[in-house]
Short mmCIF file of C-alpha atoms in Angstrom, two decimals:
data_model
loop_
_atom_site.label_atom_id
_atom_site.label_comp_id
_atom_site.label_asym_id
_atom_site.label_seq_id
_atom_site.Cartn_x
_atom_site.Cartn_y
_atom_site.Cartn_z
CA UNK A 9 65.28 98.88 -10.93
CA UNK A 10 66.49 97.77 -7.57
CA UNK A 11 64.30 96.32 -4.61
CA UNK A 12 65.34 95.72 -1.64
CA UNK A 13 63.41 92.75 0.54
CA UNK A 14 63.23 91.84 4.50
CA UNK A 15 61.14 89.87 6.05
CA UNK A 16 60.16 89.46 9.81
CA UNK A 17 57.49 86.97 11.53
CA UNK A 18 56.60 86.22 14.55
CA UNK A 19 54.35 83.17 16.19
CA UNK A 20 51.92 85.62 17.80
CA UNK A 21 51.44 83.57 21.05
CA UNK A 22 51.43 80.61 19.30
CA UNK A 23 54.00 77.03 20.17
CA UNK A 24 54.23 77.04 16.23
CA UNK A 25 54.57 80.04 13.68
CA UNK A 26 52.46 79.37 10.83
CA UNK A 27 53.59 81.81 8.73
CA UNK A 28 55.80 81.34 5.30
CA UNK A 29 57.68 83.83 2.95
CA UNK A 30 59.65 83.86 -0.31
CA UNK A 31 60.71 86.56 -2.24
CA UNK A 32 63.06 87.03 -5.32
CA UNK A 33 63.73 87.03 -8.58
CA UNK A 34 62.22 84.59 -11.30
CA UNK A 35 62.91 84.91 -15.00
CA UNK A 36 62.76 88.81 -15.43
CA UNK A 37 60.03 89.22 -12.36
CA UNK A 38 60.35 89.88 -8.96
CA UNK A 39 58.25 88.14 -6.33
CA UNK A 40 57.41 88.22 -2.74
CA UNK A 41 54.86 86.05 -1.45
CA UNK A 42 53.75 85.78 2.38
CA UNK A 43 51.14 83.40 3.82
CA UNK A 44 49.77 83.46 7.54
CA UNK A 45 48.37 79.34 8.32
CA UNK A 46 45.32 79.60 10.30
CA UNK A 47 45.94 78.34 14.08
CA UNK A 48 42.88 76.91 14.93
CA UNK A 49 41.20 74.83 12.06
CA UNK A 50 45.12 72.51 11.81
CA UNK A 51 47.97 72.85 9.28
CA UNK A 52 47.96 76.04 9.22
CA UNK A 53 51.80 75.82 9.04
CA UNK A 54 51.46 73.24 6.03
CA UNK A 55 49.02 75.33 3.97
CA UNK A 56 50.66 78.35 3.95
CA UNK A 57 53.90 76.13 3.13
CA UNK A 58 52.10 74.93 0.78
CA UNK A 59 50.52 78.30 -1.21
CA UNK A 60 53.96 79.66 -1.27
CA UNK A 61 56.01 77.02 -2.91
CA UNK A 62 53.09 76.29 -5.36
CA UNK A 63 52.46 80.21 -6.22
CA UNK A 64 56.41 80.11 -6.46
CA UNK A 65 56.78 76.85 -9.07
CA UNK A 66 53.54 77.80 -11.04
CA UNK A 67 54.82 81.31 -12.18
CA UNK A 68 58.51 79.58 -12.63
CA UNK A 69 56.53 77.67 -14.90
CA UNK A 70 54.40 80.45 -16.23
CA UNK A 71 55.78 83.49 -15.57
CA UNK A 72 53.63 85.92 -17.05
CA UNK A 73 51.76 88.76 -14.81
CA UNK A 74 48.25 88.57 -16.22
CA UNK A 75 44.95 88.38 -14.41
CA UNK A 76 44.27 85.82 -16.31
CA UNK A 77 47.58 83.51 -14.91
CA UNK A 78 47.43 84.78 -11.55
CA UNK A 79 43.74 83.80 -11.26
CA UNK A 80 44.97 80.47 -12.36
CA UNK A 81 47.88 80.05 -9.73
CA UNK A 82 45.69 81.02 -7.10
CA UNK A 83 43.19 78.65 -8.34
CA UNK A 84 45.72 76.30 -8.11
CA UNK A 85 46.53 76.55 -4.68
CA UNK A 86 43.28 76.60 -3.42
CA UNK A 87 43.17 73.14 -5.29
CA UNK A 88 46.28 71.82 -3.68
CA UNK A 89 45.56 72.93 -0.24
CA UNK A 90 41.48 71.46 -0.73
CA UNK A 91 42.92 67.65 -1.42
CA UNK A 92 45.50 67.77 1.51
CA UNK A 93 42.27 68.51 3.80
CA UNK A 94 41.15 65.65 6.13
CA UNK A 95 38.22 65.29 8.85
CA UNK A 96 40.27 66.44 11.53
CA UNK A 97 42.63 68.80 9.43
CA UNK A 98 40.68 71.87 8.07
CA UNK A 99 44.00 73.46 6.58
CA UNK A 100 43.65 77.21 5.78
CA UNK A 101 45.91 80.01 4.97
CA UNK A 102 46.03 83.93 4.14
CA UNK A 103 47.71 84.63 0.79
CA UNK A 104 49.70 87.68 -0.19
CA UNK A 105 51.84 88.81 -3.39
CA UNK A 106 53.65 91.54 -5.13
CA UNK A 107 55.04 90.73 -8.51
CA UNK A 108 57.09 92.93 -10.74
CA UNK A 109 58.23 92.86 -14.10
CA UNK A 110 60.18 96.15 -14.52
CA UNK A 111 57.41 98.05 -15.84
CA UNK A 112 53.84 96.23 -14.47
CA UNK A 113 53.14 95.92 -10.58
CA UNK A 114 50.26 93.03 -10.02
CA UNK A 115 49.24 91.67 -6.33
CA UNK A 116 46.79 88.98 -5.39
CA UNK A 117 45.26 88.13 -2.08
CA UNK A 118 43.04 86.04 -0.10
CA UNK A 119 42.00 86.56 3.95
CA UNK A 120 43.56 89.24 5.67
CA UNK A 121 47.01 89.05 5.40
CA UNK A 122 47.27 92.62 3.83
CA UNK A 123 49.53 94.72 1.00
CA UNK A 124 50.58 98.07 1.85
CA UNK A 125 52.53 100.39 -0.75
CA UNK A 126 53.93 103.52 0.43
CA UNK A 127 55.17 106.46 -1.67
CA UNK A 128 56.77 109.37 -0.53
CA UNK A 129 55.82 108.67 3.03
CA UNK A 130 52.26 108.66 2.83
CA UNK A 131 50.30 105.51 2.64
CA UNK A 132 49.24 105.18 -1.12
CA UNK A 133 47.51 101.39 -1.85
CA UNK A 134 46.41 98.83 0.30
CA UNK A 135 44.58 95.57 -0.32
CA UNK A 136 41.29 95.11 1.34
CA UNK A 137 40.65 92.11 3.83
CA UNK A 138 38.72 89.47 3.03
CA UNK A 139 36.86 88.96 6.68
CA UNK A 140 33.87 90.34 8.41
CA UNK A 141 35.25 93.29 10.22
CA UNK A 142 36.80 94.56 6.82
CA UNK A 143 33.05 93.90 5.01
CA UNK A 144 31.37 95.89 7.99
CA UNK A 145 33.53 98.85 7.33
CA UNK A 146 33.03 99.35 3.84
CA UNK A 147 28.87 98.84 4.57
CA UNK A 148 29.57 101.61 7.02
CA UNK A 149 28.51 99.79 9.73
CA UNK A 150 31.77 100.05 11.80
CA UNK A 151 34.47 102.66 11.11
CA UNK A 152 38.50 102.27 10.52
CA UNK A 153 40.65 104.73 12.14
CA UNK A 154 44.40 105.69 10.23
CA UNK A 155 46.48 107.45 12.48
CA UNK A 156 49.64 109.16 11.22
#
């Protein structure tokens, strides 16, 4: 199997960008993780650091692709990024992966930094946000438009 990985960010109006990304092989798997800091609650830039390189050494460490060891690295990051937290510091990120083993495709994700597969030029998978607008569309209470 080959993959081919890119990766472009920008600040978004921002002084600082407080977004981080990794992607590439580990053991057999392939990986490609991408966090977006939150701006406005501090260290954003650190937690999304942070959630990569710790989602990165925990499934060097462990790399199997099971719920059960993804739930566990994300766990783990949430833990991590919880005791570097201070009064002033509120430090929060969104979390996004794609791992693949050669013949299993897993993805986690937390916030609304969002996973989109396509397939034969048509939109096939995407993950769902984890934020208000995203819970008032599937309640039906506000609509989402695709244009092609």
């Amino acid at each position: 199997m080959k993959i081919w990985a890119a990766d472009c960010s920008f600040p978004g109006g921002r002084r600082e960008n407080e977004d981080a990304v990794r992607y590439g092989k580990v053991g057999g798997s392939f990986l490609a993780l991408a966090a977006d800091g939150l701006g406005g609650h501090g260290g954003g830039g650190e937690a999304s650091r942070l959630a990569v390189r710790s989602f990165w050494e925990g499934f060097e460490r462990r790399p199997k692709i099971t719920e059960e060891n993804l739930f566990c690295l994300m766990e783990e990051i949430n833990a991590k990024i919880l005791r570097r937290q201070t009064e002033t510091q509120k430090m929060r990120t969104t979390f996004v992966g794609l791992l693949c083993d050669g013949s299993r495709l897993a993805s986690v994700h937390v916030g609304d930094s969002r996973l989109y597969w396509f397939r034969d030029g048509s939109l096939a998978f995407r993950t769902l946000d984890h934020s208000v607008s995203q819970m008032a569309a599937l309640a039906g209470e506000i609509y989402e438009v695709f244009v092609e």
